[in-house]
Coordinates of C-alpha atoms in Angstrom, one line a residue:
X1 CA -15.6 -49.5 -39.5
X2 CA -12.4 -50.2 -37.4
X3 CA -9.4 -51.3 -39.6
X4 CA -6.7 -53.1 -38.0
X5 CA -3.3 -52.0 -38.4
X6 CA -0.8 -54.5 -39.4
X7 CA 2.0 -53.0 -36.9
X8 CA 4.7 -55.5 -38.1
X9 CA 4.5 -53.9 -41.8
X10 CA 4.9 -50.4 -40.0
X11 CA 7.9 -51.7 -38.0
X12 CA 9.2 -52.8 -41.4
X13 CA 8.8 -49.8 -43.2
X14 CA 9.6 -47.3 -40.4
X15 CA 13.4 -48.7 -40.8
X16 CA 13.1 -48.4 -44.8
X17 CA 11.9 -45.0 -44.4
X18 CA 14.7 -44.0 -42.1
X19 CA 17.8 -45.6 -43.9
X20 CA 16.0 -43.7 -47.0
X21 CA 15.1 -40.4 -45.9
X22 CA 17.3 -39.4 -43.2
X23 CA 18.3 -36.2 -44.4
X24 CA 14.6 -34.8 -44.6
X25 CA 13.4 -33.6 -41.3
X26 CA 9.5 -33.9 -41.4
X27 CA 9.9 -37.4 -42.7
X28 CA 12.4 -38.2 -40.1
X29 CA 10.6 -37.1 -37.5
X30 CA 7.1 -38.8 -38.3
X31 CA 9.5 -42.1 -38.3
X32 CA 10.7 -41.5 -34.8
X33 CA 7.2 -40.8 -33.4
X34 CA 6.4 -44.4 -35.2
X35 CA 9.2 -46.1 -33.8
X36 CA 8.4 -44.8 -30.2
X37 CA 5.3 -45.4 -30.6
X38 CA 5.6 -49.1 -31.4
X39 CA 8.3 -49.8 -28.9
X40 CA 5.8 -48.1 -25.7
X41 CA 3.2 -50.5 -26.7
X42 CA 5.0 -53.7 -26.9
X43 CA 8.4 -54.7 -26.1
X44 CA 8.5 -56.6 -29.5
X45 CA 9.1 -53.8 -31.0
X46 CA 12.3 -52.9 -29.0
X47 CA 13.8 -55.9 -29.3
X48 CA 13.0 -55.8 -33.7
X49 CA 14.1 -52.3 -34.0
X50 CA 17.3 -53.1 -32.3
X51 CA 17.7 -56.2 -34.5
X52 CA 17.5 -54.3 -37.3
X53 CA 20.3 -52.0 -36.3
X54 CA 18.3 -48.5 -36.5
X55 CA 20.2 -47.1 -34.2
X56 CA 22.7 -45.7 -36.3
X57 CA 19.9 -44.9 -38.9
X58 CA 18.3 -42.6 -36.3
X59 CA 21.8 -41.1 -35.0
X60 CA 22.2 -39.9 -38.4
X61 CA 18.9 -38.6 -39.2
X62 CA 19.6 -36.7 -36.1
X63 CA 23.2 -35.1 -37.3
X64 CA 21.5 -34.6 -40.7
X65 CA 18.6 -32.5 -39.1
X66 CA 20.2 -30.6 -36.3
X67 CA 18.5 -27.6 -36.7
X68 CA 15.1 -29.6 -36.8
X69 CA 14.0 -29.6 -33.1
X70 CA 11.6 -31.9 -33.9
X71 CA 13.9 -34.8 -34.8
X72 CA 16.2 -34.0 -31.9
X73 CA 13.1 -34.6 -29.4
X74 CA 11.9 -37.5 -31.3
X75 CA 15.5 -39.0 -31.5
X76 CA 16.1 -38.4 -28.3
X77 CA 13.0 -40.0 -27.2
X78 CA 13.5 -43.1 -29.1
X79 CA 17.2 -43.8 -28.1
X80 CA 16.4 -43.4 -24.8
X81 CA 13.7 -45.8 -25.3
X82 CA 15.8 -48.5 -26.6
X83 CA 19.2 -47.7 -24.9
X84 CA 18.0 -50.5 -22.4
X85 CA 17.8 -53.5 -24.3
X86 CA 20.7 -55.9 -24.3
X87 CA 24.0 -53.7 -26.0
X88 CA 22.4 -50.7 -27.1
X89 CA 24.3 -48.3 -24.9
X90 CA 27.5 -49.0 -26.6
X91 CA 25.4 -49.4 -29.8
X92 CA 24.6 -45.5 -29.3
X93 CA 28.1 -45.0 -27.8
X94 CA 29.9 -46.5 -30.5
X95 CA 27.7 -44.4 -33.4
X96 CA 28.4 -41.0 -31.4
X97 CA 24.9 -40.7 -30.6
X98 CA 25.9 -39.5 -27.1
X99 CA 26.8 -36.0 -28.8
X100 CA 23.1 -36.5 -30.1
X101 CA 21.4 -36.6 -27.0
X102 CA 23.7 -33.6 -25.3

């Protein structure tokens, strides 16, 4: 049977499991493939991850994990996804995540 996947709960928890597990790759990773996930299927989600200020949450995962080039990709991926909406360039400016993305 088809179960329905309560995508607002996995928005939620995607930020949780950032601001607590930034430091581990894998987990870090999976997140970002979440959050980019969410965000390219409804622009919802762009607009609540960037309310809940994850931006900084994913610039560090990505300074914590630079080796990982996993969670580079990923991070990468996502901040470009949500540089657009409303004052997320200078969010990601302001966080260093420029030196990120280079």
């Amino acid at each position: 049977s088809f179960v329905q996947l309560d995508y607002k709960h996995l928005a939620q928890s995607t930020v949780r499991g950032m601001s607590e597990n930034a430091g581990n790759a894998e987990i870090m990773s999976s997140l970002l493939e979440i959050l980019y996930f969410l965000c390219s299927r409804d622009e919802y989600y762009i607009e609540y991850f960037s309310k809940t200020n994850v931006i900084p949450w994913i610039i560090k995962g990505m300074n914590l994990n630079l080796p990982d080039r996993n969670v580079q990709e990923t991070g990468c991926v996502a901040l470009w996804g949500l540089a657009p909406y409303n004052d997320n360039k200078n969010l990601i400016g302001a966080n260093c995540g420029i030196g990120c993305i280079t």
